[in-house]
Amino acid sequence: MKVGVVTFPGSLDDTDAQRAVRIGGNEAVALWHGDADLHGVDAVVLPGGFSYGDYLRCGAISRFAPVMGEVVEAARRGMPVLGICNGFQILCESHLLPGALIRNDHRRFVCRDQLLRIENNRTPWTSAYEPGQEIRIVLKNGEGGFVADAETLARIEGEGQVLARYLEVNPNGSMNDIAGITNERGNVVGLMPHPEHSVETLTGSGTDGLGFFTSLAAAVLS
Amino acid sequence: MARVVVAVMPKPEILDPQGKAVQGALPRLGFSGVTDVRQGKRFEIEFDGEITDAVLAEVDEMAETLLSNPVIENYTVTVEASETAGESGR
């Protein structure tokens, strides 16, 4: 599968995401925020970083980047889209995912190896995991607190849209320990921790993040 | 020249860590009696001509689509009198 990785001004995990896509068995295609063209990709990753300097709100300005018009349209048609960290924030600002992300409740930037539980493995990004599987991947964020109003929170819990939950510690004050969510259709996924940094033993504490990138290949084969 | 001000505030039910940090600093500086601080954003938007209803409708749209995130924030739009009549700030 051809997986596009968008580079915004301020993206910093785009090349890691491209590498993770390749290690996961797919072809990585670099996409540029100013180019309103997805170049025939089958899926899109919005990587971590500080798009447009996080001015205004994280992801608020990048939501209106030319490429995002195409991403939003493709996502509505069912294309798999994964937003990691800043990418998660962009997906919330784009209204492709419910809720919003605010500054960590303890107000500090946090960087740690984080234990998660995969709650929903029925998405194109998590099918390689078992339901309830616990994985440890890198987490680093300053505005990673997931919030939503009570009605939205009840709906995403009830519909199984919680993708992953923090275990051991809640690193940022996210409601219901939510680390990642998916949309109603299940093709759009937002995740605050960084699976793309946990795909090789050489540079990470493990390879538990690889499943996010091998799931796509499995989805094609099945 | 005319100015429209959009004030954006986190919704009351949303945690405001920045406001909390400020609130925590005030007593350390000797300011007592503060029970809560919320931190928001203020946008000053300048226009060449008069502020008509059409202009205000446009500002409202700006506030709704870009300046605020309706999921976590509320906003108000006010027209500011031209020139600085009785500004108390420095």
PDB file of C-alpha atoms in Angstrom:
ATOM      1  CA  MET A   1       0.000   0.000   0.000  1.00  0.00           C
ATOM      2  CA  LYS A   2       1.094   3.550  -0.665  1.00  0.00           C
ATOM      3  CA  VAL A   3       0.965   5.531   2.569  1.00  0.00           C
ATOM      4  CA  GLY A   4       1.309   9.298   2.372  1.00  0.00           C
ATOM      5  CA  VAL A   5       3.017  11.158   5.218  1.00  0.00           C
ATOM      6  CA  VAL A   6       2.238  14.875   5.308  1.00  0.00           C
ATOM      7  CA  THR A   7       4.951  17.386   6.151  1.00  0.00           C
ATOM      8  CA  PHE A   8       3.649  20.656   7.606  1.00  0.00           C
ATOM      9  CA  PRO A   9       5.858  23.584   8.576  1.00  0.00           C
ATOM     10  CA  GLY A  10       7.011  22.408  11.996  1.00  0.00           C
ATOM     11  CA  SER A  11       6.499  18.654  11.487  1.00  0.00           C
ATOM     12  CA  LEU A  12       9.338  16.804  13.158  1.00  0.00           C
ATOM     13  CA  ASP A  13       8.362  13.133  13.079  1.00  0.00           C
ATOM     14  CA  ASP A  14       7.606  12.914   9.371  1.00  0.00           C
ATOM     15  CA  THR A  15      10.766  11.038   8.386  1.00  0.00           C
ATOM     16  CA  ASP A  16      10.378   8.663  11.365  1.00  0.00           C
ATOM     17  CA  ALA A  17       6.803   8.018  10.246  1.00  0.00           C
ATOM     18  CA  GLN A  18       7.948   7.355   6.680  1.00  0.00           C
ATOM     19  CA  ARG A  19      10.548   4.913   7.966  1.00  0.00           C
ATOM     20  CA  ALA A  20       7.967   3.182  10.171  1.00  0.00           C
ATOM     21  CA  VAL A  21       5.668   2.869   7.152  1.00  0.00           C
ATOM     22  CA  ARG A  22       8.459   1.147   5.193  1.00  0.00           C
ATOM     23  CA  ILE A  23       9.410  -1.146   8.073  1.00  0.00           C
ATOM     24  CA  GLY A  24       5.722  -2.006   8.319  1.00  0.00           C
ATOM     25  CA  GLY A  25       5.825  -3.307   4.761  1.00  0.00           C
ATOM     26  CA  ASN A  26       4.250  -0.399   2.913  1.00  0.00           C
ATOM     27  CA  GLU A  27       5.509   2.265   0.524  1.00  0.00           C
ATOM     28  CA  ALA A  28       5.962   5.724   2.064  1.00  0.00           C
ATOM     29  CA  VAL A  29       5.048   8.753  -0.036  1.00  0.00           C
ATOM     30  CA  ALA A  30       6.077  12.216   1.150  1.00  0.00           C
ATOM     31  CA  LEU A  31       3.185  14.687   0.913  1.00  0.00           C
ATOM     32  CA  TRP A  32       3.539  18.457   1.247  1.00  0.00           C
ATOM     33  CA  HIS A  33       1.045  20.581   3.194  1.00  0.00           C
ATOM     34  CA  GLY A  34       0.843  23.201   0.441  1.00  0.00           C
ATOM     35  CA  ASP A  35       0.052  20.685  -2.293  1.00  0.00           C
ATOM     36  CA  ALA A  36      -3.661  19.900  -2.588  1.00  0.00           C
ATOM     37  CA  ASP A  37      -2.966  16.443  -3.996  1.00  0.00           C
ATOM     38  CA  LEU A  38      -2.709  13.045  -2.311  1.00  0.00           C
ATOM     39  CA  HIS A  39      -0.719  11.599  -5.258  1.00  0.00           C
ATOM     40  CA  GLY A  40      -2.714   8.394  -5.349  1.00  0.00           C
ATOM     41  CA  VAL A  41      -1.937   7.152  -1.857  1.00  0.00           C
ATOM     42  CA  ASP A  42      -4.118   4.530  -0.157  1.00  0.00           C
ATOM     43  CA  ALA A  43      -3.748   5.913   3.359  1.00  0.00           C
ATOM     44  CA  VAL A  44      -2.386   9.005   5.094  1.00  0.00           C
ATOM     45  CA  VAL A  45      -0.348   9.605   8.250  1.00  0.00           C
ATOM     46  CA  LEU A  46      -0.335  13.050   9.876  1.00  0.00           C
ATOM     47  CA  PRO A  47       2.893  12.989  11.906  1.00  0.00           C
ATOM     48  CA  GLY A  48       3.878  14.609  15.170  1.00  0.00           C
ATOM     49  CA  GLY A  49       5.492  18.000  15.521  1.00  0.00           C
ATOM     50  CA  PHE A  50       4.449  21.587  15.941  1.00  0.00           C
ATOM     51  CA  SER A  51       2.620  22.432  12.734  1.00  0.00           C
ATOM     52  CA  TYR A  52       2.598  26.177  12.045  1.00  0.00           C
ATOM     53  CA  GLY A  53       4.369  26.585  15.382  1.00  0.00           C
ATOM     54  CA  ASP A  54       1.213  25.516  17.207  1.00  0.00           C
ATOM     55  CA  TYR A  55       0.169  29.171  17.010  1.00  0.00           C
ATOM     56  CA  LEU A  56      -3.450  29.868  17.961  1.00  0.00           C
ATOM     57  CA  ARG A  57      -4.099  26.247  19.006  1.00  0.00           C
ATOM     58  CA  CYS A  58      -2.277  23.010  18.162  1.00  0.00           C
ATOM     59  CA  GLY A  59      -3.435  21.952  14.715  1.00  0.00           C
ATOM     60  CA  ALA A  60      -5.785  24.917  14.243  1.00  0.00           C
ATOM     61  CA  ILE A  61      -4.004  26.485  11.298  1.00  0.00           C
ATOM     62  CA  SER A  62      -2.791  23.267   9.672  1.00  0.00           C
ATOM     63  CA  ARG A  63      -6.407  22.172   9.453  1.00  0.00           C
ATOM     64  CA  PHE A  64      -6.771  24.730   6.654  1.00  0.00           C
ATOM     65  CA  ALA A  65      -3.611  23.689   4.766  1.00  0.00           C
ATOM     66  CA  PRO A  66      -4.337  22.867   1.099  1.00  0.00           C
ATOM     67  CA  VAL A  67      -3.540  19.161   1.554  1.00  0.00           C
ATOM     68  CA  MET A  68      -6.019  18.883   4.438  1.00  0.00           C
ATOM     69  CA  GLY A  69      -8.967  19.621   2.148  1.00  0.00           C
ATOM     70  CA  GLU A  70      -8.021  16.459   0.243  1.00  0.00           C
ATOM     71  CA  VAL A  71      -7.372  14.462   3.425  1.00  0.00           C
ATOM     72  CA  VAL A  72     -10.747  15.413   4.909  1.00  0.00           C
ATOM     73  CA  GLU A  73     -12.559  14.468   1.708  1.00  0.00           C
ATOM     74  CA  ALA A  74     -10.698  11.151   1.393  1.00  0.00           C
ATOM     75  CA  ALA A  75     -11.288  10.361   5.073  1.00  0.00           C
ATOM     76  CA  ARG A  76     -15.013  10.940   4.620  1.00  0.00           C
ATOM     77  CA  ARG A  77     -14.907   8.443   1.726  1.00  0.00           C
ATOM     78  CA  GLY A  78     -13.263   5.879   4.028  1.00  0.00           C
ATOM     79  CA  MET A  79      -9.534   6.258   3.425  1.00  0.00           C
ATOM     80  CA  PRO A  80      -7.472   5.184   6.470  1.00  0.00           C
ATOM     81  CA  VAL A  81      -5.967   8.237   8.194  1.00  0.00           C
ATOM     82  CA  LEU A  82      -3.704   8.073  11.247  1.00  0.00           C
ATOM     83  CA  GLY A  83      -2.870  11.221  13.211  1.00  0.00           C
ATOM     84  CA  ILE A  84      -0.076  10.901  15.757  1.00  0.00           C
ATOM     85  CA  CYS A  85       0.290  13.544  18.494  1.00  0.00           C
ATOM     86  CA  ASN A  86       0.125  16.838  16.568  1.00  0.00           C
ATOM     87  CA  GLY A  87      -1.616  14.817  13.842  1.00  0.00           C
ATOM     88  CA  PHE A  88      -4.245  13.788  16.425  1.00  0.00           C
ATOM     89  CA  GLN A  89      -4.713  17.467  17.286  1.00  0.00           C
ATOM     90  CA  ILE A  90      -5.112  18.309  13.589  1.00  0.00           C
ATOM     91  CA  LEU A  91      -7.770  15.585  13.166  1.00  0.00           C
ATOM     92  CA  CYS A  92      -9.750  16.974  16.120  1.00  0.00           C
ATOM     93  CA  GLU A  93      -9.471  20.525  14.771  1.00  0.00           C
ATOM     94  CA  SER A  94     -10.622  19.193  11.371  1.00  0.00           C
ATOM     95  CA  HIS A  95     -13.695  17.670  13.056  1.00  0.00           C
ATOM     96  CA  LEU A  96     -12.750  14.263  11.671  1.00  0.00           C
ATOM     97  CA  LEU A  97     -12.490  13.119  15.295  1.00  0.00           C
ATOM     98  CA  PRO A  98     -14.612  14.243  18.257  1.00  0.00           C
ATOM     99  CA  GLY A  99     -13.287  16.135  21.267  1.00  0.00           C
ATOM    100  CA  ALA A 100     -10.180  18.270  21.629  1.00  0.00           C
ATOM    101  CA  LEU A 101      -6.700  18.193  23.160  1.00  0.00           C
ATOM    102  CA  ILE A 102      -5.641  20.680  25.810  1.00  0.00           C
ATOM    103  CA  ARG A 103      -2.494  21.436  27.768  1.00  0.00           C
ATOM    104  CA  ASN A 104      -1.382  18.671  30.157  1.00  0.00           C
ATOM    105  CA  ASP A 105      -3.063  19.068  33.546  1.00  0.00           C
ATOM    106  CA  HIS A 106       0.340  19.194  35.304  1.00  0.00           C
ATOM    107  CA  ARG A 107       1.521  21.795  32.732  1.00  0.00           C
ATOM    108  CA  ARG A 108       4.791  20.023  32.007  1.00  0.00           C
ATOM    109  CA  PHE A 109       6.022  18.495  28.787  1.00  0.00           C
ATOM    110  CA  VAL A 110       6.138  14.746  29.338  1.00  0.00           C
ATOM    111  CA  CYS A 111       8.439  12.220  27.655  1.00  0.00           C
ATOM    112  CA  ARG A 112       8.330   8.583  28.722  1.00  0.00           C
ATOM    113  CA  ASP A 113       7.810   5.000  27.657  1.00  0.00           C
ATOM    114  CA  GLN A 114       4.071   4.601  28.134  1.00  0.00           C
ATOM    115  CA  LEU A 115       2.053   1.457  28.674  1.00  0.00           C
ATOM    116  CA  LEU A 116      -1.225   1.376  26.717  1.00  0.00           C
ATOM    117  CA  ARG A 117      -4.064  -1.042  26.279  1.00  0.00           C
ATOM    118  CA  ILE A 118      -5.447  -1.468  22.768  1.00  0.00           C
ATOM    119  CA  GLU A 119      -9.215  -1.221  23.239  1.00  0.00           C
ATOM    120  CA  ASN A 120     -10.274  -1.352  19.601  1.00  0.00           C
ATOM    121  CA  ASN A 121      -8.445  -3.535  17.076  1.00  0.00           C
ATOM    122  CA  ARG A 122     -11.124  -3.217  14.417  1.00  0.00           C
ATOM    123  CA  THR A 123      -9.464  -0.301  12.628  1.00  0.00           C
ATOM    124  CA  PRO A 124      -7.065  -0.488   9.661  1.00  0.00           C
ATOM    125  CA  TRP A 125      -4.347   0.815  11.997  1.00  0.00           C
ATOM    126  CA  THR A 126      -4.805  -1.621  14.894  1.00  0.00           C
ATOM    127  CA  SER A 127      -5.860  -4.930  13.331  1.00  0.00           C
ATOM    128  CA  ALA A 128      -2.415  -6.416  14.024  1.00  0.00           C
ATOM    129  CA  TYR A 129      -3.092  -6.201  17.766  1.00  0.00           C
ATOM    130  CA  GLU A 130      -5.234  -8.415  19.936  1.00  0.00           C
ATOM    131  CA  PRO A 131      -8.134  -6.710  21.700  1.00  0.00           C
ATOM    132  CA  GLY A 132      -6.912  -5.753  25.171  1.00  0.00           C
ATOM    133  CA  GLN A 133      -3.261  -6.188  24.191  1.00  0.00           C
ATOM    134  CA  GLU A 134      -0.886  -4.115  26.280  1.00  0.00           C
ATOM    135  CA  ILE A 135       1.903  -2.322  24.459  1.00  0.00           C
ATOM    136  CA  ARG A 136       4.646   0.045  25.551  1.00  0.00           C
ATOM    137  CA  ILE A 137       5.548   2.862  23.187  1.00  0.00           C
ATOM    138  CA  VAL A 138       7.107   6.319  23.320  1.00  0.00           C
ATOM    139  CA  LEU A 139       4.998   9.234  24.532  1.00  0.00           C
ATOM    140  CA  LYS A 140       6.007  12.911  24.342  1.00  0.00           C
ATOM    141  CA  ASN A 141       3.588  15.805  24.510  1.00  0.00           C
ATOM    142  CA  GLY A 142       2.773  19.108  26.119  1.00  0.00           C
ATOM    143  CA  GLU A 143      -0.855  19.361  25.049  1.00  0.00           C
ATOM    144  CA  GLY A 144      -2.041  15.778  25.164  1.00  0.00           C
ATOM    145  CA  GLY A 145      -5.032  16.014  27.467  1.00  0.00           C
ATOM    146  CA  PHE A 146      -8.073  14.596  25.677  1.00  0.00           C
ATOM    147  CA  VAL A 147     -11.320  16.357  26.578  1.00  0.00           C
ATOM    148  CA  ALA A 148     -14.899  16.134  25.328  1.00  0.00           C
ATOM    149  CA  ASP A 149     -18.271  17.100  26.714  1.00  0.00           C
ATOM    150  CA  ALA A 150     -20.119  14.485  28.769  1.00  0.00           C
ATOM    151  CA  GLU A 151     -22.451  13.538  25.919  1.00  0.00           C
ATOM    152  CA  THR A 152     -19.606  13.067  23.414  1.00  0.00           C
ATOM    153  CA  LEU A 153     -17.566  11.103  25.939  1.00  0.00           C
ATOM    154  CA  ALA A 154     -20.498   8.787  26.665  1.00  0.00           C
ATOM    155  CA  ARG A 155     -21.057   8.299  22.937  1.00  0.00           C
ATOM    156  CA  ILE A 156     -17.465   7.411  22.052  1.00  0.00           C
ATOM    157  CA  GLU A 157     -17.259   5.073  25.034  1.00  0.00           C
ATOM    158  CA  GLY A 158     -20.571   3.447  24.117  1.00  0.00           C
ATOM    159  CA  GLU A 159     -19.724   3.061  20.438  1.00  0.00           C
ATOM    160  CA  GLY A 160     -16.311   1.517  21.094  1.00  0.00           C
ATOM    161  CA  GLN A 161     -14.500   4.522  19.632  1.00  0.00           C
ATOM    162  CA  VAL A 162     -11.855   4.521  22.350  1.00  0.00           C
ATOM    163  CA  LEU A 163      -8.855   3.070  20.535  1.00  0.00           C
ATOM    164  CA  ALA A 164      -6.300   2.912  23.347  1.00  0.00           C
ATOM    165  CA  ARG A 165      -6.127   3.783  27.026  1.00  0.00           C
ATOM    166  CA  TYR A 166      -3.213   4.751  29.287  1.00  0.00           C
ATOM    167  CA  LEU A 167      -2.212   2.163  31.872  1.00  0.00           C
ATOM    168  CA  GLU A 168      -0.121   2.638  35.049  1.00  0.00           C
ATOM    169  CA  VAL A 169      -0.204   6.449  34.864  1.00  0.00           C
ATOM    170  CA  ASN A 170      -2.313   8.987  33.067  1.00  0.00           C
ATOM    171  CA  PRO A 171       0.474  11.182  31.687  1.00  0.00           C
ATOM    172  CA  ASN A 172      -1.544  14.265  30.751  1.00  0.00           C
ATOM    173  CA  GLY A 173      -4.928  14.276  32.459  1.00  0.00           C
ATOM    174  CA  SER A 174      -6.865  12.798  29.526  1.00  0.00           C
ATOM    175  CA  MET A 175     -10.489  12.052  30.361  1.00  0.00           C
ATOM    176  CA  ASN A 176     -11.128   8.342  30.997  1.00  0.00           C
ATOM    177  CA  ASP A 177      -7.371   7.717  30.436  1.00  0.00           C
ATOM    178  CA  ILE A 178      -7.974   8.007  26.694  1.00  0.00           C
ATOM    179  CA  ALA A 179      -4.783   7.786  24.620  1.00  0.00           C
ATOM    180  CA  GLY A 180      -6.413   7.423  21.213  1.00  0.00           C
ATOM    181  CA  ILE A 181      -9.801   7.399  19.533  1.00  0.00           C
ATOM    182  CA  THR A 182     -11.352   6.531  16.207  1.00  0.00           C
ATOM    183  CA  ASN A 183     -14.257   7.975  14.237  1.00  0.00           C
ATOM    184  CA  GLU A 184     -17.631   6.227  13.902  1.00  0.00           C
ATOM    185  CA  ARG A 185     -16.597   4.520  10.700  1.00  0.00           C
ATOM    186  CA  GLY A 186     -13.300   3.355  12.171  1.00  0.00           C
ATOM    187  CA  ASN A 187     -11.006   4.560   9.368  1.00  0.00           C
ATOM    188  CA  VAL A 188      -9.718   7.720  11.075  1.00  0.00           C
ATOM    189  CA  VAL A 189      -7.509   7.183  14.117  1.00  0.00           C
ATOM    190  CA  GLY A 190      -5.886   9.705  16.441  1.00  0.00           C
ATOM    191  CA  LEU A 191      -3.215   8.601  18.909  1.00  0.00           C
ATOM    192  CA  MET A 192      -1.249  10.793  21.335  1.00  0.00           C
ATOM    193  CA  PRO A 193       1.723   8.432  21.957  1.00  0.00           C
ATOM    194  CA  HIS A 194       4.174   7.753  19.119  1.00  0.00           C
ATOM    195  CA  PRO A 195       4.190   4.225  17.642  1.00  0.00           C
ATOM    196  CA  GLU A 196       6.584   5.383  14.882  1.00  0.00           C
ATOM    197  CA  HIS A 197       9.356   5.769  17.492  1.00  0.00           C
ATOM    198  CA  SER A 198       8.894   2.209  18.726  1.00  0.00           C
ATOM    199  CA  VAL A 199       9.503   0.129  15.618  1.00  0.00           C
ATOM    200  CA  GLU A 200      13.203  -0.716  15.934  1.00  0.00           C
ATOM    201  CA  THR A 201      15.198  -2.060  18.877  1.00  0.00           C
ATOM    202  CA  LEU A 202      18.218   0.005  17.809  1.00  0.00           C
ATOM    203  CA  THR A 203      16.577   3.334  18.599  1.00  0.00           C
ATOM    204  CA  GLY A 204      13.717   2.545  20.931  1.00  0.00           C
ATOM    205  CA  SER A 205      12.738   0.636  24.000  1.00  0.00           C
ATOM    206  CA  GLY A 206      10.925  -1.949  21.916  1.00  0.00           C
ATOM    207  CA  THR A 207       8.978  -2.597  18.749  1.00  0.00           C
ATOM    208  CA  ASP A 208       5.454  -2.558  20.149  1.00  0.00           C
ATOM    209  CA  GLY A 209       4.482   0.333  17.843  1.00  0.00           C
ATOM    210  CA  LEU A 210       5.081  -1.660  14.694  1.00  0.00           C
ATOM    211  CA  GLY A 211       1.545  -3.043  14.700  1.00  0.00           C
ATOM    212  CA  PHE A 212       0.166   0.357  13.702  1.00  0.00           C
ATOM    213  CA  PHE A 213       2.143   0.090  10.485  1.00  0.00           C
ATOM    214  CA  THR A 214       1.771  -3.623   9.737  1.00  0.00           C
ATOM    215  CA  SER A 215      -1.996  -3.521  10.264  1.00  0.00           C
ATOM    216  CA  LEU A 216      -2.460  -1.831   6.884  1.00  0.00           C
ATOM    217  CA  ALA A 217      -0.585  -4.555   5.015  1.00  0.00           C
ATOM    218  CA  ALA A 218      -2.647  -7.177   6.833  1.00  0.00           C
ATOM    219  CA  ALA A 219      -5.822  -5.343   5.879  1.00  0.00           C
ATOM    220  CA  VAL A 220      -4.894  -5.622   2.182  1.00  0.00           C
ATOM    221  CA  LEU A 221      -3.976  -9.297   2.375  1.00  0.00           C
ATOM    222  CA  SER A 222      -7.129 -10.307   4.211  1.00  0.00           C
TER     223      SER A 222
ATOM    224  CA  MET B   1     -10.132  52.610  10.911  1.00  0.00           C
ATOM    225  CA  ALA B   2     -12.409  50.492  13.058  1.00  0.00           C
ATOM    226  CA  ARG B   3     -11.640  47.651  15.389  1.00  0.00           C
ATOM    227  CA  VAL B   4     -13.553  44.534  16.321  1.00  0.00           C
ATOM    228  CA  VAL B   5     -12.412  42.536  19.343  1.00  0.00           C
ATOM    229  CA  VAL B   6     -12.929  38.814  19.612  1.00  0.00           C
ATOM    230  CA  ALA B   7     -12.385  37.462  23.121  1.00  0.00           C
ATOM    231  CA  VAL B   8     -11.965  33.700  23.374  1.00  0.00           C
ATOM    232  CA  MET B   9     -12.245  31.906  26.707  1.00  0.00           C
ATOM    233  CA  PRO B  10     -12.032  28.241  27.669  1.00  0.00           C
ATOM    234  CA  LYS B  11     -15.500  26.920  28.498  1.00  0.00           C
ATOM    235  CA  PRO B  12     -16.201  26.921  32.252  1.00  0.00           C
ATOM    236  CA  GLU B  13     -16.226  23.130  32.444  1.00  0.00           C
ATOM    237  CA  ILE B  14     -12.886  22.777  30.634  1.00  0.00           C
ATOM    238  CA  LEU B  15      -9.751  22.583  32.777  1.00  0.00           C
ATOM    239  CA  ASP B  16      -7.533  25.639  32.212  1.00  0.00           C
ATOM    240  CA  PRO B  17      -3.988  24.664  33.276  1.00  0.00           C
ATOM    241  CA  GLN B  18      -2.592  28.067  32.222  1.00  0.00           C
ATOM    242  CA  GLY B  19      -5.094  29.936  34.384  1.00  0.00           C
ATOM    243  CA  LYS B  20      -4.303  27.582  37.260  1.00  0.00           C
ATOM    244  CA  ALA B  21      -0.577  28.341  36.938  1.00  0.00           C
ATOM    245  CA  VAL B  22      -1.265  32.076  37.089  1.00  0.00           C
ATOM    246  CA  GLN B  23      -3.610  31.601  40.046  1.00  0.00           C
ATOM    247  CA  GLY B  24      -0.889  29.660  41.851  1.00  0.00           C
ATOM    248  CA  ALA B  25       1.663  32.428  41.273  1.00  0.00           C
ATOM    249  CA  LEU B  26      -0.459  35.312  42.543  1.00  0.00           C
ATOM    250  CA  PRO B  27      -0.421  34.454  46.281  1.00  0.00           C
ATOM    251  CA  ARG B  28       3.331  33.859  46.069  1.00  0.00           C
ATOM    252  CA  LEU B  29       3.615  37.496  44.979  1.00  0.00           C
ATOM    253  CA  GLY B  30       1.466  38.668  47.845  1.00  0.00           C
ATOM    254  CA  PHE B  31      -1.833  39.105  45.974  1.00  0.00           C
ATOM    255  CA  SER B  32      -4.500  37.586  48.172  1.00  0.00           C
ATOM    256  CA  GLY B  33      -8.205  36.928  47.771  1.00  0.00           C
ATOM    257  CA  VAL B  34      -8.065  35.541  44.208  1.00  0.00           C
ATOM    258  CA  THR B  35     -10.376  32.538  43.994  1.00  0.00           C
ATOM    259  CA  ASP B  36      -9.993  31.669  40.303  1.00  0.00           C
ATOM    260  CA  VAL B  37      -8.122  32.722  37.167  1.00  0.00           C
ATOM    261  CA  ARG B  38      -9.066  31.742  33.640  1.00  0.00           C
ATOM    262  CA  GLN B  39      -6.790  32.596  30.745  1.00  0.00           C
ATOM    263  CA  GLY B  40      -8.117  33.307  27.278  1.00  0.00           C
ATOM    264  CA  LYS B  41      -7.144  35.059  24.068  1.00  0.00           C
ATOM    265  CA  ARG B  42      -7.992  38.474  22.658  1.00  0.00           C
ATOM    266  CA  PHE B  43      -7.940  39.193  18.944  1.00  0.00           C
ATOM    267  CA  GLU B  44      -8.008  42.795  17.701  1.00  0.00           C
ATOM    268  CA  ILE B  45      -9.207  42.856  14.127  1.00  0.00           C
ATOM    269  CA  GLU B  46      -8.906  46.099  12.181  1.00  0.00           C
ATOM    270  CA  PHE B  47     -11.096  47.148   9.269  1.00  0.00           C
ATOM    271  CA  ASP B  48     -10.802  50.058   6.869  1.00  0.00           C
ATOM    272  CA  GLY B  49     -14.413  51.102   6.652  1.00  0.00           C
ATOM    273  CA  GLU B  50     -17.375  51.108   8.957  1.00  0.00           C
ATOM    274  CA  ILE B  51     -18.344  48.099  11.034  1.00  0.00           C
ATOM    275  CA  THR B  52     -21.583  46.986   9.431  1.00  0.00           C
ATOM    276  CA  ASP B  53     -23.733  43.990  10.295  1.00  0.00           C
ATOM    277  CA  ALA B  54     -22.173  42.204   7.334  1.00  0.00           C
ATOM    278  CA  VAL B  55     -18.687  42.793   8.757  1.00  0.00           C
ATOM    279  CA  LEU B  56     -19.807  41.541  12.152  1.00  0.00           C
ATOM    280  CA  ALA B  57     -21.313  38.445  10.577  1.00  0.00           C
ATOM    281  CA  GLU B  58     -17.969  37.804   8.918  1.00  0.00           C
ATOM    282  CA  VAL B  59     -16.073  38.248  12.196  1.00  0.00           C
ATOM    283  CA  ASP B  60     -18.499  35.841  13.809  1.00  0.00           C
ATOM    284  CA  GLU B  61     -17.649  33.301  11.127  1.00  0.00           C
ATOM    285  CA  MET B  62     -13.917  33.884  11.666  1.00  0.00           C
ATOM    286  CA  ALA B  63     -14.364  33.330  15.389  1.00  0.00           C
ATOM    287  CA  GLU B  64     -16.361  30.169  14.816  1.00  0.00           C
ATOM    288  CA  THR B  65     -14.062  28.580  12.222  1.00  0.00           C
ATOM    289  CA  LEU B  66     -10.541  29.631  13.176  1.00  0.00           C
ATOM    290  CA  LEU B  67     -10.172  31.911  16.202  1.00  0.00           C
ATOM    291  CA  SER B  68     -11.942  29.568  18.604  1.00  0.00           C
ATOM    292  CA  ASN B  69     -12.519  25.844  18.886  1.00  0.00           C
ATOM    293  CA  PRO B  70     -16.223  25.534  19.772  1.00  0.00           C
ATOM    294  CA  VAL B  71     -15.543  22.165  21.409  1.00  0.00           C
ATOM    295  CA  ILE B  72     -13.574  23.764  24.250  1.00  0.00           C
ATOM    296  CA  GLU B  73     -13.977  27.532  23.924  1.00  0.00           C
ATOM    297  CA  ASN B  74     -16.600  30.294  23.933  1.00  0.00           C
ATOM    298  CA  TYR B  75     -16.137  33.691  22.302  1.00  0.00           C
ATOM    299  CA  THR B  76     -17.611  37.177  22.335  1.00  0.00           C
ATOM    300  CA  VAL B  77     -17.454  39.793  19.582  1.00  0.00           C
ATOM    301  CA  THR B  78     -17.444  43.492  20.450  1.00  0.00           C
ATOM    302  CA  VAL B  79     -16.894  46.641  18.412  1.00  0.00           C
ATOM    303  CA  GLU B  80     -14.294  48.886  19.973  1.00  0.00           C
ATOM    304  CA  ALA B  81     -14.818  52.659  19.844  1.00  0.00           C
ATOM    305  CA  SER B  82     -12.345  54.381  17.530  1.00  0.00           C
ATOM    306  CA  GLU B  83      -9.371  56.175  19.117  1.00  0.00           C
ATOM    307  CA  THR B  84      -8.529  55.454  22.725  1.00  0.00           C
ATOM    308  CA  ALA B  85     -11.343  56.923  24.760  1.00  0.00           C
ATOM    309  CA  GLY B  86     -10.544  56.395  28.414  1.00  0.00           C
ATOM    310  CA  GLU B  87      -8.261  53.365  28.133  1.00  0.00           C
ATOM    311  CA  SER B  88      -7.089  52.416  31.583  1.00  0.00           C
ATOM    312  CA  GLY B  89      -4.289  50.074  30.589  1.00  0.00           C
ATOM    313  CA  ARG B  90      -0.666  50.958  30.010  1.00  0.00           C
TER     314      ARG B  90
END
